[in-house]
mmCIF file of C-alpha atoms in Angstrom:
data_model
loop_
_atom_site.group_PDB
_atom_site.id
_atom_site.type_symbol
_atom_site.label_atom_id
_atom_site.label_comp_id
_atom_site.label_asym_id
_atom_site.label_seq_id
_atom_site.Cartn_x
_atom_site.Cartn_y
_atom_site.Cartn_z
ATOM 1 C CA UNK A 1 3.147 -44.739 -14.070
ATOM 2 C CA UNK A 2 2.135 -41.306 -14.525
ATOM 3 C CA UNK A 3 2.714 -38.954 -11.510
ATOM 4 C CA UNK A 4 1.060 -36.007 -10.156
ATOM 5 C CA UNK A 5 2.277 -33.921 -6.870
ATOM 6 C CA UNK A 6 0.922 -30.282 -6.180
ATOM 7 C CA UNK A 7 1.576 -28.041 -3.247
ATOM 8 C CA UNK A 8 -1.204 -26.024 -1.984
ATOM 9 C CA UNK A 9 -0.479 -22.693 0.502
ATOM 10 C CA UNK A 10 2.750 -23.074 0.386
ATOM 11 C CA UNK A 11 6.282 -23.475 -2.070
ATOM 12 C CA UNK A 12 7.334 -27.316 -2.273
ATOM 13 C CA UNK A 13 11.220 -27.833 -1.564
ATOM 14 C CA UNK A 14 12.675 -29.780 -4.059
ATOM 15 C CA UNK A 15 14.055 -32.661 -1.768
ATOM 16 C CA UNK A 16 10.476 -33.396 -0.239
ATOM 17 C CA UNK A 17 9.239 -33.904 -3.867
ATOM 18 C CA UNK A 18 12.528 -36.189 -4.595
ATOM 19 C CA UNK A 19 11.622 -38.311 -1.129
ATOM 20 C CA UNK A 20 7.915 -38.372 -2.525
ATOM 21 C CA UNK A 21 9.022 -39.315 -5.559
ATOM 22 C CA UNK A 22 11.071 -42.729 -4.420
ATOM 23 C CA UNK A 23 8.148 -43.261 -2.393
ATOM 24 C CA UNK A 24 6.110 -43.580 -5.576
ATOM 25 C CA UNK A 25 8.856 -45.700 -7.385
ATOM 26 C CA UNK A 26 8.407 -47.993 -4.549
ATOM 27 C CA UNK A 27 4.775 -48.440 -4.929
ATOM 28 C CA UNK A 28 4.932 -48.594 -8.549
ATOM 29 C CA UNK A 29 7.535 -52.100 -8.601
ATOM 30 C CA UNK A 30 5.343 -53.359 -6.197
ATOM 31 C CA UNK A 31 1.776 -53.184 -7.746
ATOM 32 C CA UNK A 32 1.786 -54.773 -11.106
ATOM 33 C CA UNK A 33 -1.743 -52.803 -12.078
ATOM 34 C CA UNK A 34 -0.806 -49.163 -11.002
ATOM 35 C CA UNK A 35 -1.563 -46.318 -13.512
ATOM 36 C CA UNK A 36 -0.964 -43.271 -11.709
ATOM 37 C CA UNK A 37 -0.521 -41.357 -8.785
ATOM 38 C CA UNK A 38 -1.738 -38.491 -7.471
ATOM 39 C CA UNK A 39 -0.237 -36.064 -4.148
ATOM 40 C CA UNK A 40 -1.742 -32.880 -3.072
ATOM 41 C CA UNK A 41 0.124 -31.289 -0.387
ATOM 42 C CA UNK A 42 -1.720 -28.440 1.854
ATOM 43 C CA UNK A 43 -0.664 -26.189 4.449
ATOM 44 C CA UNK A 44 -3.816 -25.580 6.677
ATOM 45 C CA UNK A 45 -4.489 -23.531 9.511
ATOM 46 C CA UNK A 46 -5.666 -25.262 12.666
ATOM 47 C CA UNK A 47 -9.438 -24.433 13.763
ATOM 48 C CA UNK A 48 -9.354 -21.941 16.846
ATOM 49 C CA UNK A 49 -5.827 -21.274 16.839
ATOM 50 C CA UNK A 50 -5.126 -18.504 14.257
ATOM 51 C CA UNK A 51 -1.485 -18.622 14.852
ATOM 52 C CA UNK A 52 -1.172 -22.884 14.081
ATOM 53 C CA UNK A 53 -1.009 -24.497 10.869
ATOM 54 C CA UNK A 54 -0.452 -28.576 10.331
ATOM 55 C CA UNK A 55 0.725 -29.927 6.840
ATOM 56 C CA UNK A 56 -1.958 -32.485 5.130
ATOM 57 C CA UNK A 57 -0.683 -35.193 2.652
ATOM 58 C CA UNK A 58 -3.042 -37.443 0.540
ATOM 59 C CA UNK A 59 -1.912 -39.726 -1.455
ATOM 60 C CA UNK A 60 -4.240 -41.714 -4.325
ATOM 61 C CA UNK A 61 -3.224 -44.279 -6.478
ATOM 62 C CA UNK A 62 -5.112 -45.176 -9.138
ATOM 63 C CA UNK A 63 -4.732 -49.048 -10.308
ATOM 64 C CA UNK A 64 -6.961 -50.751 -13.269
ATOM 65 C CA UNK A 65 -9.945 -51.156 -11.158
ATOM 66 C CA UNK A 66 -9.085 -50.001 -7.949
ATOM 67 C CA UNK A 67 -7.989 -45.851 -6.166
ATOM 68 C CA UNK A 68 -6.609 -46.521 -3.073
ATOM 69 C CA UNK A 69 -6.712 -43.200 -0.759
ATOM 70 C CA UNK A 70 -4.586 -42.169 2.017
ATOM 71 C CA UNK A 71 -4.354 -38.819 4.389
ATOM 72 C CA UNK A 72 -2.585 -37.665 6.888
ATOM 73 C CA UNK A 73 -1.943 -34.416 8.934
ATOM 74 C CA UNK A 74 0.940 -33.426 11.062
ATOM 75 C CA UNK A 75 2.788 -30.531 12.119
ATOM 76 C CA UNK A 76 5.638 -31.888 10.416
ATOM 77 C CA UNK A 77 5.547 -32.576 6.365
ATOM 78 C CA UNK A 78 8.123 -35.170 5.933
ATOM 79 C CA UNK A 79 6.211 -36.907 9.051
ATOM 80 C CA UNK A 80 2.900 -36.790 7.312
ATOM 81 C CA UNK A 81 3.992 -37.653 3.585
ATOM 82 C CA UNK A 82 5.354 -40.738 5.345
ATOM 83 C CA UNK A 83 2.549 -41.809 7.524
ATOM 84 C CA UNK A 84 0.714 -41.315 4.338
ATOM 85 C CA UNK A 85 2.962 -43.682 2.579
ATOM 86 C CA UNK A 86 3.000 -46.077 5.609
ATOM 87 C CA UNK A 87 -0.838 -46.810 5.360
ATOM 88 C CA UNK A 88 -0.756 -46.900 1.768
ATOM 89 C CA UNK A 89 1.488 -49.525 1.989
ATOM 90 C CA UNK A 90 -0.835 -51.542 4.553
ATOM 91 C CA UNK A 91 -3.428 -51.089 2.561
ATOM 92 C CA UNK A 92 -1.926 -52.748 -1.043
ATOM 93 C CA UNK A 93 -0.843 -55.013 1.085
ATOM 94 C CA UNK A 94 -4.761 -56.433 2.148
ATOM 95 C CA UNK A 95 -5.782 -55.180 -1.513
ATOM 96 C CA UNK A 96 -3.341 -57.895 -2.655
ATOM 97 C CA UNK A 97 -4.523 -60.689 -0.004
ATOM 98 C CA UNK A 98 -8.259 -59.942 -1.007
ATOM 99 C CA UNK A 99 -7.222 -60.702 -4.912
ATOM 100 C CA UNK A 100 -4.946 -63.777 -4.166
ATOM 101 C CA UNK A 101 -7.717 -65.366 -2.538
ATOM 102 C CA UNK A 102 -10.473 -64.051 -5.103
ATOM 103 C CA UNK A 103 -8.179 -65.977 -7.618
ATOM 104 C CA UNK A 104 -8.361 -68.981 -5.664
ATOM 105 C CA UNK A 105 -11.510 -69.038 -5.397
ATOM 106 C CA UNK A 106 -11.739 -68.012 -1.957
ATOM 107 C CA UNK A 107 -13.758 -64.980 -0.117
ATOM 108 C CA UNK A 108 -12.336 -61.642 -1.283
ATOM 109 C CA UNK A 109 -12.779 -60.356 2.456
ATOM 110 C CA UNK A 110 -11.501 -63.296 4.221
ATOM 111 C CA UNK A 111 -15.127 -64.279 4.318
ATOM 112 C CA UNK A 112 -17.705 -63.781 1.630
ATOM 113 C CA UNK A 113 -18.335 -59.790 1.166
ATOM 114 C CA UNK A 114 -22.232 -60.678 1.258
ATOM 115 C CA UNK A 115 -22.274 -62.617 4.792
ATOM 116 C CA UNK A 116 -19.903 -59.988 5.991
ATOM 117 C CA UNK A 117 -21.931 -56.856 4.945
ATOM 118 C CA UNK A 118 -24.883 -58.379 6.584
ATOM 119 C CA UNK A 119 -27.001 -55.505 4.767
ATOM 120 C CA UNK A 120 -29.391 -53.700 6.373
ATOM 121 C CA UNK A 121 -31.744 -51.627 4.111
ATOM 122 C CA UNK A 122 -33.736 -49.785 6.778
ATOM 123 C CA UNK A 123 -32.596 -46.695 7.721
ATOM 124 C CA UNK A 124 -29.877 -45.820 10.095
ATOM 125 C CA UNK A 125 -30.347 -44.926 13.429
ATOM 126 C CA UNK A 126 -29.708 -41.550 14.417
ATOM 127 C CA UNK A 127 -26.587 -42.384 16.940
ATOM 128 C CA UNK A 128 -25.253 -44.684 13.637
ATOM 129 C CA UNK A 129 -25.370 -41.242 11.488
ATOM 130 C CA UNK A 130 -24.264 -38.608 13.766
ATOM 131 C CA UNK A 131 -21.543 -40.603 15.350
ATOM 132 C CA UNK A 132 -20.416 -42.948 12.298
ATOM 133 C CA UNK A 133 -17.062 -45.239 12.340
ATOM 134 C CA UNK A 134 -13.831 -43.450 12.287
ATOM 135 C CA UNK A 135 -12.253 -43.425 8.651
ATOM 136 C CA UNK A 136 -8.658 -44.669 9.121
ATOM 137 C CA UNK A 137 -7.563 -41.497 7.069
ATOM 138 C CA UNK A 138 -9.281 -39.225 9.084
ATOM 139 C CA UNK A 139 -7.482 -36.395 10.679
ATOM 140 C CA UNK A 140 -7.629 -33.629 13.204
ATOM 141 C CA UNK A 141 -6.271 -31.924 15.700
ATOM 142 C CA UNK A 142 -6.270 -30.873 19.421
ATOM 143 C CA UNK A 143 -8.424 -27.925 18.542
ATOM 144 C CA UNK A 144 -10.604 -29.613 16.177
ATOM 145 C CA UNK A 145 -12.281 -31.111 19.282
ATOM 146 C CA UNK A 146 -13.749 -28.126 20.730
ATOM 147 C CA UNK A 147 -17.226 -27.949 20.179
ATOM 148 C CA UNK A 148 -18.288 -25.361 17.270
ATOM 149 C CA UNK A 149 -21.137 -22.694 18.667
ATOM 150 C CA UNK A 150 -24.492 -24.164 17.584
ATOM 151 C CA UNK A 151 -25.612 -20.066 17.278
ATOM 152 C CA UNK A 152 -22.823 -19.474 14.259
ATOM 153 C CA UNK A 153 -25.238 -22.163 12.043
ATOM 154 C CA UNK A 154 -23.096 -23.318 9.310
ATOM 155 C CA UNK A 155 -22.536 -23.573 5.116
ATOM 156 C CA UNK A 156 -21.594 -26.043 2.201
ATOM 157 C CA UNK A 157 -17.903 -25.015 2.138
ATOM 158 C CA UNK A 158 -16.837 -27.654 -0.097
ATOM 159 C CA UNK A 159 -18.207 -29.376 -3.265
ATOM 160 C CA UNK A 160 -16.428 -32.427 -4.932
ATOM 161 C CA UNK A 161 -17.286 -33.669 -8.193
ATOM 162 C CA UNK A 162 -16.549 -37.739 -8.899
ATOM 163 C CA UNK A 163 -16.792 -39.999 -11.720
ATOM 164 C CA UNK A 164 -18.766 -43.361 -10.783
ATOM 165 C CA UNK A 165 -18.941 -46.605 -12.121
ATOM 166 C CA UNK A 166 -21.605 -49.574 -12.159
ATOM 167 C CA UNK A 167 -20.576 -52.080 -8.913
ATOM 168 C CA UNK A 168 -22.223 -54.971 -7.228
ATOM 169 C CA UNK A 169 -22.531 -53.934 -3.044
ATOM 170 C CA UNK A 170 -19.653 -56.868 -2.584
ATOM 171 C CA UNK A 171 -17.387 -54.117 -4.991
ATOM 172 C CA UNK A 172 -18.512 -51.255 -3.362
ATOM 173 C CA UNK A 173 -17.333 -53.141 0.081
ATOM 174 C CA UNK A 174 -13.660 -53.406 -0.923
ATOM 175 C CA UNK A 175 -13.743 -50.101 -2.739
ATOM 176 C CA UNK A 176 -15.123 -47.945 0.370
ATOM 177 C CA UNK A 177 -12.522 -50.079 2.824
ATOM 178 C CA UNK A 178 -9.394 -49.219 0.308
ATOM 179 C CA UNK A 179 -10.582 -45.382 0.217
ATOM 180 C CA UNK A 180 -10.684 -45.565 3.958
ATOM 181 C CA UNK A 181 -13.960 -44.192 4.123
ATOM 182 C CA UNK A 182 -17.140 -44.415 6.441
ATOM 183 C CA UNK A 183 -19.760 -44.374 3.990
ATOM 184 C CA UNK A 184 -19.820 -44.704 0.234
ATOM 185 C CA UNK A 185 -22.069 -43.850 -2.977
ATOM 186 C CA UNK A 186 -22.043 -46.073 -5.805
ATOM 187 C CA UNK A 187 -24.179 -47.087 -8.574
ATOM 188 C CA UNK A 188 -25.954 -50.766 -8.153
ATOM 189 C CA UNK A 189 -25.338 -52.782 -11.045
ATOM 190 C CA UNK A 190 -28.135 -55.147 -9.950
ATOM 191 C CA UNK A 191 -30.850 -52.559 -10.098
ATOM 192 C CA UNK A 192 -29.328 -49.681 -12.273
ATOM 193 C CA UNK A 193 -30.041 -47.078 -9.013
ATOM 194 C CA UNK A 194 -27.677 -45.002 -6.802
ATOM 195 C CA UNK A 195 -27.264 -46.590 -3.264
ATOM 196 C CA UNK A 196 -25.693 -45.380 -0.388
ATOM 197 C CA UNK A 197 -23.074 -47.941 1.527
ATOM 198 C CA UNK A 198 -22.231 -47.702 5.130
ATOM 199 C CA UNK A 199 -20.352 -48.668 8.409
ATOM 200 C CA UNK A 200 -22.516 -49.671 11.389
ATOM 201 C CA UNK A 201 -21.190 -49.069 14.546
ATOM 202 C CA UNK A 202 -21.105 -53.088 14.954
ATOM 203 C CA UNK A 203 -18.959 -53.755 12.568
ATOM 204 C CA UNK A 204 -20.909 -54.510 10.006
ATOM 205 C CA UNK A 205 -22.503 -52.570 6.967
ATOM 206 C CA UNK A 206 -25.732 -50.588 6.054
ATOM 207 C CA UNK A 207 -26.892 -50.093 2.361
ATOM 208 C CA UNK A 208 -28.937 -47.300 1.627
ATOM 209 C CA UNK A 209 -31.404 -47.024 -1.354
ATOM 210 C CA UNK A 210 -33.394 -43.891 -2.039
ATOM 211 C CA UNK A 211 -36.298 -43.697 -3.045
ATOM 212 C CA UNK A 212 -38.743 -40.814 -4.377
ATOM 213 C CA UNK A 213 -41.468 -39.580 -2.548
#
């Protein structure tokens, strides 16, 4: 398995990276399909309190068809990196459930991933946008509560860049719940178009698809 761990705002010490490392040799005997692994490591100041930082670990792990996300902050590193590690390992664990049964010819999602999107293709409401499901990896502190001044407008402060790949929406199900994420873009292999996947506040899940006007 080819490893990757990077430090960002601050200098690594060499025993975190050796307890991140055995981490990874754990997760490597125990998932017969893992390629790599990637850890970034940041140091981060806390909004509204210019004299607080809190350490962010994310963890991905990239199998043969799967990349399996986690994140965590703390004020503590060691605390982080392992909470990281702890939902990463809940995480295989279901990944490895959802393939058993796929093998056996059972639902992937404990019941089939079509019944349980229950897809809606009209659009969202406005309270299931602005107040979407909380991603399991999602992080924040105290002051990240506090409500940002609606008069200070705001800006694109971060682009990312991702490589996509054709999926059915019963795919882009397990793929979104194993990144730990609210919503997802992927591209439909039925109908060769980009579509937007969702959490509903219910439970269930939303599929976008865009459409020029």
């Amino acid at each position: 398995m080819e490893t990757a761990i990077r430090a960002r705002n601050f200098k690594l010490r060499p025993d975190i990276e050796e307890h991140i490392g055995k981490r990874l040799e754990r997760f490597d005997r125990h998932v017969e399909d893992l390629e790599s692994a990637e850890v970034l490591l940041s140091q981060q100041p806390i909004r509204h309190n210019s004299q607080g930082f809190q350490y962010v670990a994310q963890f991905t792990l990239h199998t043969r068809h799967d990349i399996v996300r986690s994140e965590v902050a703390n004020d503590e590193l060691l605390t982080a990196v392992d909470q990281a590690c702890d939902r990463l390992s809940r995480q295989l664990e279901r990944r490895k459930t959802r393939l058993s049964r796929r093998k056996k010819g059972q639902d992937g999602l404990g019941r089939s991933a079509a019944s349980m999107m229950n897809v809606s293709t009209s659009a969202p409401s406005v309270v299931e946008m602005a107040a979407p499901a909380q991603p399991p990896n999602a992080y924040y502190s105290a002051g990240d509560q506090e409500q940002a001044d609606p008069d200070e407008g705001g800006a694109i402060v971060r682009v990312k860049r991702f490589s996509i790949k054709p999926m059915h929406p019963e795919e882009a199900v397990e793929q979104m719940e194993l990144l730990g994420h609210s919503f997802f873009i992927f591209w439909n292999a039925d109908d060769e178009r980009m579509h937007v996947l969702y959490r509903r506040n219910d439970g269930d899940y939303g599929l976008l698809e865009p459409e020029l006007s």
